[in-house]
Short mmCIF file of C-alpha atoms in Angstrom, two decimals:
data_model
loop_
_atom_site.label_atom_id
_atom_site.label_comp_id
_atom_site.label_asym_id
_atom_site.label_seq_id
_atom_site.Cartn_x
_atom_site.Cartn_y
_atom_site.Cartn_z
CA MET T 28 -69.67 -29.61 26.76
CA SER T 29 -70.87 -32.64 28.72
CA ILE T 30 -74.43 -33.85 28.06
CA PRO T 31 -75.70 -33.08 31.58
CA ARG T 32 -74.27 -29.56 31.40
CA PHE T 33 -76.52 -28.83 28.46
CA TRP T 34 -79.39 -31.05 29.53
CA ARG T 35 -79.86 -29.39 32.91
CA GLU T 36 -80.59 -26.01 31.24
CA ILE T 37 -83.06 -27.43 28.70
CA ARG T 38 -86.17 -25.93 30.33
CA GLN T 39 -84.59 -22.49 30.24
CA ARG T 40 -83.07 -22.72 26.78
CA TYR T 41 -86.08 -24.39 25.07
CA LYS T 42 -89.00 -22.84 26.92
CA GLY T 43 -87.64 -19.65 28.45
CA ILE T 44 -88.41 -20.51 32.05
CA GLY T 45 -87.23 -17.75 34.38
CA THR T 46 -88.27 -16.54 37.80
CA GLU T 47 -90.32 -13.70 39.23
CA CYS T 48 -89.58 -12.15 42.61
CA GLY T 49 -92.62 -12.52 44.88
CA VAL T 50 -91.70 -9.28 46.67
CA CYS T 51 -91.02 -6.76 43.87
CA ASN T 52 -92.40 -8.78 40.89
CA ARG T 53 -89.27 -8.21 38.86
CA VAL T 54 -88.69 -10.98 36.33
CA TYR T 55 -85.34 -12.71 35.88
CA PHE T 56 -83.95 -14.96 33.20
CA PRO T 57 -82.26 -17.39 33.72
CA PRO T 58 -83.81 -18.30 37.08
CA ARG T 59 -82.35 -16.86 40.27
CA GLU T 60 -82.75 -18.10 43.83
CA VAL T 61 -82.36 -14.61 45.27
CA CYS T 62 -83.63 -11.30 43.88
CA PRO T 63 -80.65 -8.91 43.61
CA ASP T 64 -82.92 -6.02 44.61
CA CYS T 65 -84.81 -7.63 47.52
CA GLY T 66 -82.06 -9.82 48.95
CA ARG T 67 -83.09 -12.11 51.79
CA ASP T 68 -86.72 -10.91 51.70
CA SER T 69 -87.05 -12.78 48.42
CA LEU T 70 -85.68 -16.10 49.73
CA GLY T 71 -88.27 -18.83 49.16
CA ASP T 72 -90.44 -16.32 47.33
CA MET T 73 -88.98 -16.63 43.81
CA LYS T 74 -91.65 -18.15 41.54
CA GLU T 75 -91.22 -19.79 38.14
CA ARG T 76 -92.22 -17.55 35.28
CA GLU T 77 -92.29 -18.36 31.56
CA ILE T 78 -90.92 -15.56 29.41
CA SER T 79 -93.26 -14.61 26.56
CA GLY T 80 -90.39 -14.53 24.08
CA LYS T 81 -91.39 -11.14 22.70
CA GLY T 82 -89.24 -8.06 23.07
CA LYS T 83 -87.38 -5.19 21.44
CA VAL T 84 -83.78 -4.91 20.24
CA LEU T 85 -81.77 -2.82 22.71
CA THR T 86 -78.45 -3.01 20.87
CA PHE T 87 -76.77 -5.23 18.28
CA THR T 88 -73.53 -6.08 16.51
CA GLU T 89 -72.44 -8.00 13.43
CA VAL T 90 -69.88 -10.67 14.35
CA HIS T 91 -67.13 -11.18 11.76
CA GLU T 92 -64.72 -13.26 13.88
CA PRO T 93 -66.83 -16.05 15.36
CA MET T 94 -65.95 -19.01 17.54
CA PRO T 95 -65.41 -22.21 15.53
CA ASP T 96 -68.94 -23.54 16.24
CA PHE T 97 -70.42 -20.49 14.53
CA GLU T 98 -68.00 -20.19 11.61
CA ILE T 99 -70.60 -21.39 9.09
CA LEU T 100 -72.92 -18.48 9.99
CA SER T 101 -70.32 -15.70 9.74
CA PRO T 102 -71.07 -12.84 9.63
CA TYR T 103 -74.05 -13.04 11.97
CA ILE T 104 -75.90 -10.64 14.23
CA MET T 105 -75.85 -10.76 18.03
CA ALA T 106 -78.30 -8.64 19.96
CA ILE T 107 -79.33 -7.78 23.47
CA VAL T 108 -83.12 -7.91 23.54
CA GLU T 109 -85.28 -6.28 26.19
CA MET T 110 -88.19 -8.64 26.71
CA ASP T 111 -91.75 -7.48 27.38
CA GLU T 112 -91.29 -8.67 30.99
CA GLY T 113 -88.39 -6.21 31.42
CA VAL T 114 -85.63 -8.81 31.57
CA ARG T 115 -82.88 -8.74 28.92
CA MET T 116 -81.42 -11.65 26.95
CA THR T 117 -78.48 -12.08 24.57
CA GLY T 118 -79.04 -14.04 21.39
CA GLN T 119 -78.57 -14.20 17.65
CA LEU T 120 -80.85 -12.21 15.43
CA VAL T 121 -81.90 -14.14 12.32
CA GLY T 122 -84.21 -13.71 9.34
CA VAL T 123 -83.10 -10.12 8.83
CA GLU T 124 -80.19 -8.36 7.12
CA PHE T 125 -77.78 -6.41 9.31
CA ASP T 126 -78.52 -3.09 7.64
CA GLU T 127 -82.25 -3.57 8.27
CA VAL T 128 -81.86 -3.96 12.03
CA LYS T 129 -82.87 -0.99 14.16
CA ASN T 130 -82.88 -0.35 17.88
CA GLY T 131 -86.39 -0.92 19.18
CA MET T 132 -87.23 -3.43 16.45
CA GLU T 133 -89.85 -5.91 17.70
CA VAL T 134 -88.52 -9.47 17.81
CA GLU T 135 -89.61 -12.88 19.07
CA ALA T 136 -87.66 -15.87 20.37
CA VAL T 137 -87.68 -19.02 18.25
CA LEU T 138 -86.21 -22.46 18.95
CA ARG T 139 -83.18 -23.08 16.76
CA LYS T 140 -80.14 -25.33 16.53
CA LEU T 141 -77.13 -23.61 18.13
CA GLY T 142 -74.46 -26.18 17.36
CA GLU T 143 -73.37 -29.76 17.69
CA GLU T 144 -70.70 -31.61 19.61
CA SER T 145 -69.57 -33.60 16.54
CA PRO T 146 -71.30 -35.25 13.55
CA SER T 147 -72.44 -38.06 15.86
CA GLY T 148 -72.54 -36.04 19.07
CA ILE T 149 -75.35 -34.20 20.80
CA ILE T 150 -76.99 -31.26 19.09
CA TYR T 151 -77.44 -28.06 21.07
CA TYR T 152 -80.73 -26.24 20.72
CA GLY T 153 -81.75 -22.92 22.17
CA TYR T 154 -83.36 -19.62 21.31
CA LYS T 155 -82.56 -17.13 18.62
CA PHE T 156 -84.55 -14.00 17.83
CA ARG T 157 -86.30 -12.99 14.60
CA PRO T 158 -88.36 -9.96 13.66
CA CYS T 159 -92.05 -10.27 14.65
CA ARG T 160 -94.27 -11.04 11.69
CA MET P 17 -53.67 -0.70 59.18
CA ARG P 18 -50.10 -0.12 58.02
CA GLU P 19 -49.13 2.00 55.03
CA VAL P 20 -47.67 0.04 52.12
CA ALA P 21 -44.85 0.75 49.67
CA ILE P 22 -43.64 -0.90 46.47
CA ILE P 23 -39.86 -1.27 46.61
CA GLY P 24 -39.15 -3.39 43.56
CA ILE P 25 -40.51 -3.95 40.06
CA GLY P 26 -39.79 -6.32 37.20
CA GLU P 27 -41.43 -7.22 33.92
CA THR P 28 -40.68 -9.16 30.78
CA LYS P 29 -41.09 -7.68 27.37
CA ILE P 30 -44.66 -8.32 26.20
CA GLY P 31 -45.48 -10.10 22.97
CA GLU P 32 -45.43 -13.46 21.25
CA LEU P 33 -42.60 -14.90 23.29
CA TRP P 34 -42.14 -18.31 21.68
CA ASP P 35 -38.99 -19.22 23.62
CA LEU P 36 -40.43 -18.51 27.08
CA SER P 37 -42.81 -20.73 29.09
CA LEU P 38 -45.26 -19.52 31.75
CA ARG P 39 -42.72 -20.65 34.33
CA ASP P 40 -40.01 -18.54 32.66
CA LEU P 41 -42.25 -15.48 32.44
CA GLY P 42 -43.12 -15.58 36.13
CA ILE P 43 -39.56 -16.20 37.22
CA HIS P 44 -37.87 -13.63 34.96
CA ALA P 45 -40.21 -10.90 36.18
CA GLY P 46 -40.02 -12.04 39.80
CA LEU P 47 -36.23 -12.22 39.95
CA GLU P 48 -35.94 -8.77 38.37
CA ALA P 49 -38.31 -7.34 40.98
CA ILE P 50 -36.47 -9.01 43.86
CA GLN P 51 -33.14 -7.68 42.57
CA ASP P 52 -34.56 -4.21 42.10
CA ALA P 53 -35.85 -4.23 45.69
CA GLY P 54 -32.68 -5.68 47.10
CA VAL P 55 -34.51 -8.23 49.23
CA THR P 56 -33.23 -11.75 49.83
CA GLY P 57 -35.24 -14.91 49.24
CA ASP P 58 -35.33 -15.61 52.99
CA GLU P 59 -37.10 -12.33 53.64
CA ILE P 60 -40.01 -13.08 51.28
CA GLU P 61 -42.96 -14.19 53.37
CA LYS P 62 -45.59 -14.69 50.70
CA LEU P 63 -46.03 -14.89 46.94
CA TYR P 64 -49.26 -14.09 45.10
CA ILE P 65 -49.60 -14.81 41.38
CA GLY P 66 -52.32 -13.31 39.19
CA ASN P 67 -53.21 -15.63 36.33
CA MET P 68 -56.40 -16.04 34.31
CA SER P 69 -56.33 -19.49 32.80
CA ALA P 70 -53.13 -21.54 32.93
CA GLY P 71 -55.37 -24.60 33.23
CA ARG P 72 -56.82 -24.09 29.76
CA LEU P 73 -53.92 -22.27 28.13
CA ILE P 74 -51.11 -24.66 29.10
CA ASN P 75 -52.98 -27.44 30.97
CA GLN P 76 -51.24 -26.54 34.19
CA GLU P 77 -53.11 -25.59 37.37
CA HIS P 78 -51.52 -24.89 40.74
CA ILE P 79 -48.95 -22.58 39.19
CA ALA P 80 -48.06 -20.46 42.23
CA PRO P 81 -45.99 -23.15 44.00
CA MET P 82 -44.46 -24.05 40.62
CA ILE P 83 -43.21 -20.49 40.11
CA ALA P 84 -42.07 -20.29 43.75
CA ASP P 85 -40.18 -23.57 43.28
CA TYR P 86 -38.25 -22.40 40.22
CA ALA P 87 -37.61 -18.98 41.75
CA GLY P 88 -35.78 -20.76 44.57
CA LEU P 89 -38.56 -19.98 47.03
CA GLU P 90 -39.86 -23.47 47.81
CA GLY P 91 -41.32 -23.35 51.30
CA THR P 92 -42.74 -19.83 50.82
CA PRO P 93 -46.55 -19.63 50.85
CA ALA P 94 -47.62 -19.18 47.21
CA VAL P 95 -51.19 -18.64 46.02
CA ARG P 96 -52.75 -17.97 42.62
CA ILE P 97 -55.48 -15.35 42.37
CA GLU P 98 -57.99 -15.48 39.50
CA SER P 99 -60.45 -12.78 38.47
CA GLY P 100 -60.36 -12.99 34.67
CA GLY P 101 -58.47 -10.03 33.22
CA ALA P 102 -58.35 -8.45 36.67
CA SER P 103 -56.36 -11.34 38.14
CA GLY P 104 -53.17 -9.28 38.42
CA GLY P 105 -54.82 -6.29 40.05
CA MET P 106 -56.73 -8.53 42.45
CA ALA P 107 -53.51 -10.37 43.37
CA LEU P 108 -51.95 -6.97 44.11
CA ALA P 109 -54.91 -6.14 46.34
CA GLU P 110 -54.32 -9.37 48.28
CA GLY P 111 -50.62 -8.55 48.64
CA PHE P 112 -51.50 -5.07 49.85
CA MET P 113 -53.82 -6.51 52.49
CA ALA P 114 -51.20 -9.00 53.68
CA VAL P 115 -48.74 -6.16 54.33
CA ALA P 116 -51.26 -3.56 55.51
CA SER P 117 -52.75 -6.00 58.02
CA GLY P 118 -49.39 -6.55 59.66
CA MET P 119 -49.40 -10.24 58.83
CA ASN P 120 -46.44 -10.06 56.41
CA ASP P 121 -43.58 -7.64 55.85
CA ILE P 122 -42.13 -8.59 52.47
CA VAL P 123 -44.61 -9.87 49.89
CA VAL P 124 -44.00 -10.49 46.18
CA VAL P 125 -46.95 -10.16 43.80
CA GLY P 126 -46.52 -11.44 40.29
CA GLY P 127 -48.71 -11.84 37.25
CA ALA P 128 -48.06 -14.12 34.30
CA GLU P 129 -49.97 -15.38 31.30
CA LYS P 130 -48.91 -17.57 28.39
CA MET P 131 -51.50 -16.94 25.67
CA THR P 132 -49.68 -18.20 22.57
CA ASP P 133 -49.23 -21.89 23.35
CA VAL P 134 -52.76 -22.28 21.94
CA GLY P 135 -54.01 -20.91 18.60
CA ASP P 136 -55.56 -17.45 18.59
CA VAL P 137 -59.10 -18.75 18.07
CA GLU P 138 -58.76 -21.01 21.11
CA ALA P 139 -57.14 -18.19 23.11
CA LYS P 140 -60.12 -15.95 22.33
CA ASP P 141 -62.51 -18.73 23.33
CA ILE P 142 -60.70 -19.08 26.64
CA LEU P 143 -60.85 -15.32 27.18
CA SER P 144 -64.58 -15.39 26.44
CA SER P 145 -65.04 -17.78 29.36
CA THR P 146 -64.55 -14.74 31.61
CA GLY P 147 -67.98 -13.61 30.41
CA ASP P 148 -71.12 -15.66 31.12
CA ARG P 149 -70.53 -18.96 29.34
CA GLU P 150 -74.06 -20.35 29.79
CA TRP P 151 -76.06 -17.25 28.85
CA GLU P 152 -73.81 -15.36 26.43
CA SER P 153 -71.20 -17.46 24.60
CA VAL P 154 -73.38 -20.55 24.14
CA PHE P 155 -75.60 -18.40 21.92
CA GLY P 156 -72.71 -17.17 19.78
CA ALA P 157 -71.53 -14.11 21.69
CA THR P 158 -67.76 -13.74 21.34
CA PHE P 159 -65.78 -11.69 23.86
CA ASP P 160 -65.29 -9.05 21.13
CA SER P 161 -69.01 -8.95 20.41
CA LEU P 162 -69.92 -8.25 24.04
CA TYR P 163 -67.67 -5.19 24.02
CA ALA P 164 -69.08 -4.29 20.58
CA LEU P 165 -72.58 -4.31 22.08
CA MET P 166 -71.40 -1.88 24.76
CA ALA P 167 -69.73 0.28 22.08
CA LYS P 168 -72.84 0.41 19.87
CA HIS P 169 -75.01 1.32 22.85
CA HIS P 170 -72.55 3.99 24.01
CA MET P 171 -72.57 5.49 20.51
CA ASP P 172 -76.38 5.47 20.35
CA VAL P 173 -76.87 6.97 23.81
CA TYR P 174 -74.05 9.55 23.94
CA GLY P 175 -73.20 10.16 20.32
CA THR P 176 -69.71 8.69 20.69
CA THR P 177 -68.20 8.42 17.22
CA ARG P 178 -66.17 5.82 15.37
CA GLU P 179 -63.31 8.37 15.12
CA GLN P 180 -63.33 8.93 18.88
CA LEU P 181 -62.97 5.18 19.46
CA ALA P 182 -60.15 5.03 16.93
CA GLN P 183 -58.34 7.94 18.59
CA VAL P 184 -57.87 5.77 21.71
CA ALA P 185 -55.82 3.30 19.65
CA VAL P 186 -53.84 6.08 17.95
CA LYS P 187 -52.96 7.68 21.31
CA ASN P 188 -52.00 4.40 22.96
CA HIS P 189 -49.79 3.39 20.03
CA TYR P 190 -48.08 6.80 20.28
CA ASN P 191 -47.26 6.05 23.94
CA GLY P 192 -46.37 2.41 23.24
CA ALA P 193 -43.85 3.57 20.63
CA ARG P 194 -41.98 5.11 23.59
CA ASN P 195 -42.04 1.97 25.77
CA PRO P 196 -39.21 -0.55 25.22
CA ASN P 197 -41.28 -3.37 26.80
CA ALA P 198 -44.34 -2.78 24.60
CA GLN P 199 -45.51 -5.37 22.09
CA PHE P 200 -46.27 -2.74 19.43
CA GLN P 201 -43.67 0.02 19.39
CA ARG P 202 -44.97 1.96 16.44
CA GLU P 203 -47.35 4.82 15.88
CA ILE P 204 -50.41 4.27 13.73
CA PRO P 205 -52.53 6.77 11.81
CA LEU P 206 -56.24 7.20 12.50
CA LYS P 207 -57.07 5.93 9.03
CA MET P 208 -55.41 2.59 9.75
CA VAL P 209 -57.71 2.03 12.72
CA LEU P 210 -60.81 3.14 10.81
CA ASN P 211 -59.98 0.89 7.87
CA SER P 212 -58.98 -2.18 9.86
CA PRO P 213 -61.06 -5.30 9.13
CA ALA P 214 -64.31 -5.64 11.09
CA VAL P 215 -64.12 -7.92 14.12
CA SER P 216 -67.56 -7.19 15.55
CA THR P 217 -69.16 -3.95 14.42
CA PRO P 218 -68.42 -1.17 15.27
CA LEU P 219 -65.08 -2.59 16.47
CA GLY P 220 -62.32 -3.40 13.99
CA MET P 221 -59.04 -5.21 14.43
CA PHE P 222 -57.22 -2.09 15.66
CA ASP P 223 -59.88 -1.48 18.30
CA CYS P 224 -58.81 -4.71 20.01
CA ALA P 225 -55.77 -5.29 22.23
CA PRO P 226 -53.60 -8.27 21.26
CA LEU P 227 -53.47 -11.49 23.28
CA SER P 228 -49.92 -11.64 24.57
CA ASP P 229 -47.39 -13.49 26.67
CA GLY P 230 -45.84 -11.66 29.56
CA GLY P 231 -44.93 -11.57 33.21
CA ALA P 232 -44.62 -8.78 35.76
CA ALA P 233 -43.88 -8.57 39.46
CA VAL P 234 -43.65 -6.11 42.33
CA VAL P 235 -42.25 -6.32 45.87
CA LEU P 236 -44.30 -4.83 48.72
CA CYS P 237 -43.33 -3.87 52.26
CA PRO P 238 -44.56 -1.56 55.03
CA VAL P 239 -43.66 2.11 54.52
CA GLU P 240 -41.61 2.20 57.77
CA ILE P 241 -38.95 -0.16 56.44
CA ALA P 242 -39.13 0.83 52.74
CA GLU P 243 -35.99 2.94 52.79
CA SER P 244 -33.87 0.14 54.23
CA TYR P 245 -33.97 -1.57 50.82
CA SER P 246 -32.18 -0.49 47.67
CA GLY P 247 -35.19 -0.02 45.34
CA LYS P 248 -36.63 3.52 45.27
CA PRO P 249 -40.03 3.20 46.99
CA VAL P 250 -43.42 4.33 45.74
CA ARG P 251 -46.47 4.58 47.99
CA MET P 252 -49.47 2.28 47.45
CA MET P 253 -52.12 4.52 48.88
CA GLY P 254 -55.50 3.11 47.97
CA VAL P 255 -57.14 -0.12 46.91
CA GLY P 256 -60.73 -0.57 45.79
CA MET P 257 -62.58 -3.50 44.29
CA GLY P 258 -66.01 -3.99 42.83
CA SER P 259 -68.22 -6.48 41.03
CA ASP P 260 -71.29 -6.44 38.82
CA HIS P 261 -73.69 -8.81 37.09
CA MET P 262 -71.73 -11.40 35.13
CA ALA P 263 -73.69 -11.05 31.87
CA VAL P 264 -73.62 -7.71 30.07
CA HIS P 265 -77.39 -7.84 29.44
CA ASP P 266 -78.11 -7.97 33.19
CA ARG P 267 -76.26 -4.72 33.93
CA GLN P 268 -78.22 -1.70 35.08
CA SER P 269 -76.71 0.17 32.15
CA ILE P 270 -74.92 -1.50 29.26
CA ASP P 271 -72.68 1.50 28.62
CA THR P 272 -71.45 1.80 32.21
CA MET P 273 -69.21 -0.47 34.28
CA LYS P 274 -70.57 -0.35 37.81
CA ALA P 275 -67.67 -2.50 39.05
CA THR P 276 -65.24 0.18 37.84
CA ASN P 277 -67.26 2.95 39.40
CA LEU P 278 -67.39 1.19 42.78
CA ALA P 279 -63.72 0.21 42.74
CA ALA P 280 -62.60 3.76 41.87
CA ARG P 281 -64.83 5.34 44.53
CA ARG P 282 -63.56 2.94 47.20
CA ALA P 283 -59.90 3.43 46.27
CA LEU P 284 -60.22 7.23 46.19
CA ASP P 285 -62.11 7.31 49.50
CA MET P 286 -59.26 5.41 51.10
CA THR P 287 -56.78 8.12 50.10
CA GLY P 288 -58.82 11.30 50.47
CA LEU P 289 -57.75 12.19 46.94
CA GLU P 290 -59.96 12.88 43.94
CA CYS P 291 -59.62 12.18 40.23
CA SER P 292 -58.43 15.76 39.77
CA ASN P 293 -55.36 14.96 41.89
CA MET P 294 -54.23 12.20 39.51
CA ASP P 295 -51.46 12.94 37.00
CA PHE P 296 -51.84 9.72 35.06
CA ALA P 297 -53.99 6.60 34.84
CA GLU P 298 -53.33 3.16 33.46
CA VAL P 299 -56.80 1.95 32.48
CA HIS P 300 -58.02 -1.38 31.12
CA ASP P 301 -58.20 -0.62 27.37
CA ASN P 302 -58.69 -4.19 26.13
CA TYR P 303 -60.91 -2.49 23.50
CA THR P 304 -61.00 1.17 22.51
CA ILE P 305 -64.52 1.50 23.93
CA SER P 306 -63.22 0.15 27.26
CA GLU P 307 -60.93 3.15 27.72
CA ILE P 308 -63.72 5.58 26.93
CA MET P 309 -66.03 3.88 29.45
CA ALA P 310 -63.20 3.64 32.01
CA ILE P 311 -62.30 7.33 32.00
CA GLU P 312 -66.00 8.12 32.51
CA ASP P 313 -66.77 5.45 35.09
CA ILE P 314 -63.63 6.16 37.16
CA GLY P 315 -64.70 9.81 37.18
CA PHE P 316 -62.13 11.66 35.08
CA PHE P 317 -64.85 12.82 32.69
CA ASN P 318 -68.63 13.08 32.79
CA LYS P 319 -70.63 10.19 31.38
CA GLY P 320 -70.72 10.61 27.63
CA ASP P 321 -67.72 12.95 27.52
CA GLY P 322 -65.13 10.15 27.26
CA GLY P 323 -65.18 10.18 23.46
CA PRO P 324 -65.06 13.97 23.00
CA ALA P 325 -62.36 14.23 25.71
CA THR P 326 -60.23 11.69 23.83
CA GLN P 327 -60.75 13.59 20.59
CA ARG P 328 -59.82 16.91 22.27
CA GLY P 329 -56.53 15.32 23.34
CA ASP P 330 -57.35 15.58 27.06
CA THR P 331 -56.06 12.04 27.65
CA ALA P 332 -52.83 12.34 25.65
CA LEU P 333 -49.41 12.26 27.28
CA ASN P 334 -48.93 15.34 29.49
CA SER P 335 -52.34 16.82 28.81
CA LYS P 336 -55.23 17.08 31.28
CA ILE P 337 -54.74 13.49 32.47
CA SER P 338 -52.20 11.18 30.83
CA VAL P 339 -54.17 7.99 30.17
CA ASN P 340 -52.19 4.83 29.49
CA PRO P 341 -48.73 6.39 29.22
CA SER P 342 -47.36 2.83 28.92
CA GLY P 343 -49.30 2.27 25.70
CA GLY P 344 -52.00 0.36 27.58
CA LEU P 345 -53.24 -3.09 26.70
CA LYS P 346 -53.68 -1.87 23.13
CA ALA P 347 -49.98 -1.21 22.42
CA LYS P 348 -48.03 -2.44 25.43
CA GLY P 349 -49.92 -5.72 25.12
CA GLN P 350 -52.36 -7.91 26.99
CA PRO P 351 -50.85 -10.82 28.94
CA VAL P 352 -54.27 -11.19 30.54
CA GLY P 353 -53.58 -12.23 34.14
CA ALA P 354 -50.43 -10.10 34.33
CA VAL P 355 -52.05 -6.85 33.14
CA GLY P 356 -52.80 -5.51 36.63
CA ILE P 357 -49.16 -5.95 37.63
CA ASN P 358 -47.89 -4.44 34.36
CA GLN P 359 -49.99 -1.40 35.21
CA ALA P 360 -48.48 -1.18 38.71
CA VAL P 361 -44.99 -1.48 37.20
CA GLU P 362 -45.75 1.48 34.92
CA ALA P 363 -47.07 3.49 37.87
CA VAL P 364 -43.80 2.90 39.74
CA ILE P 365 -41.67 3.76 36.69
CA GLN P 366 -43.61 7.03 36.28
CA LEU P 367 -43.39 7.94 39.97
CA ARG P 368 -39.66 7.22 39.96
CA ASP P 369 -39.24 9.56 36.93
CA LYS P 370 -37.78 6.70 34.89
CA ALA P 371 -40.24 6.64 31.97
CA GLY P 372 -37.97 8.39 29.45
CA ASP P 373 -39.80 9.71 26.40
CA ARG P 374 -43.18 8.80 27.86
CA GLN P 375 -42.57 10.43 31.25
CA VAL P 376 -45.55 12.24 32.76
CA ASP P 377 -44.07 15.54 33.98
CA ASP P 378 -44.05 16.09 37.75
CA ALA P 379 -46.14 12.98 38.37
CA GLU P 380 -47.25 12.91 42.02
CA TYR P 381 -50.20 10.52 41.92
CA GLY P 382 -51.30 7.79 39.53
CA LEU P 383 -54.20 5.37 39.30
CA THR P 384 -54.43 1.89 37.79
CA HIS P 385 -57.67 0.22 36.70
CA ASN P 386 -57.99 -3.46 35.89
CA VAL P 387 -61.18 -5.18 34.65
CA GLY P 388 -62.21 -8.83 34.79
CA GLY P 389 -64.28 -10.27 31.94
CA THR P 390 -66.73 -7.78 30.46
CA GLY P 391 -66.90 -5.83 33.72
CA GLY P 392 -67.95 -8.56 36.15
CA SER P 393 -65.10 -7.44 38.39
CA ALA P 394 -62.77 -4.46 38.60
CA VAL P 395 -59.99 -3.23 40.85
CA VAL P 396 -58.42 0.22 41.19
CA HIS P 397 -55.13 1.06 42.91
CA ILE P 398 -53.74 4.50 43.71
CA PHE P 399 -50.02 5.22 43.92
CA GLY P 400 -48.08 8.22 45.17
CA ARG P 401 -44.57 9.55 44.81
CA TRP P 402 -42.27 8.71 47.72
CA SER P 403 -41.75 11.35 50.34
CA PRO P 404 -39.98 10.22 53.48
#
């Protein structure tokens, strides 16, 4: 991945910046220019909104055949998390054993290393989820 | 709008075809279809090719004119259509529109994919790029895992069981064992699916379709002139397409493919037929859960009844609705961008009564369902037996 391709999403991946529709107040992550529900009424009315990072596990899976970048973590847990703002996000679930994970489990987003281009290349950071303490 | 017929079909065997290039796959299938139809090269007014990712799989873009060139059709308009795994079905929809609109009379639609010139890990990575690269795969979500998330949710919400998922694979291998072009021509016991190594829980290796090489092609023309060619015609009665949020997590419901639902509704509305009129369906079973969701979201079964219906045997060959008589992606194989055309080829074989041991008795109408990515796009076609 080129450096700008990762760099331009840094605010979203590091800080969880999404958008909120000024018409219906629905929250989106990553940011959208148009609200899928409100269409053109929302144009110019989408406001930046930071996601709290707290949510509940909606569903999850244990990955046994990862992509090469994630080989070292195998097996690992991927989950879809429903955030307190209502928006859903996909991410790894860490700090918990697979057989301890339950639907509805309260989790929070934490900044973690996702991978690296090469030993001397750029390092990708982003969010993962862990159980709330 | 004119009515459309398919007058010729061709397909390669599906599998790990080490001695055939993408070019060969497209041409072998195309020439077979042209011969079957009995059309001449001069009559062909347009060529559409469904293909997911030649650029990444063989470092070759712009493949439609390349295939036209080697098929002896240089000069003929040739365009590639891409919609992930639905590339073939979407290309067929474009071909349908070219004929139905009156713009073209004879149109060839092909699909081809060469998956095995890269290693299987790379091939899976390329396939995963039909999901949302920036907001799913970057975080570690494999293509398998996105379908596993749908499967887990479907099980939690509707009580779908591991055995019901596995039964999809058992059924499709039974049908594939009766298809000479299928990649896997052997039956498998339920236990083998249940005990297969975990890929992404709850899905194991035998819940996943293979990544295959293959090519397929069909020849389209208006119904009025269909009988003037040598290939026995089949009617292409309905076409419907749909789309949905790219990322699984953004979908209204994680266990439902809205794109499938919309595509099926639109295709059926075009024909005036209902699901109950269909004798068979070729659905996009890239994973076992996909078939269960498909038969619900198309409308053959109520939401949540896909698993029990499969277990009851309602989707077996010559039961309530014969689902994937060809063996589906699971057993016939998954040459990704060709799948939609492979499905159309099976529909024509069935409606010509040429399916041998896997023939659906008295088949009058059939439906094909082709999905792009994790459900970001879908296309449904409806076919009918020829009656002059």
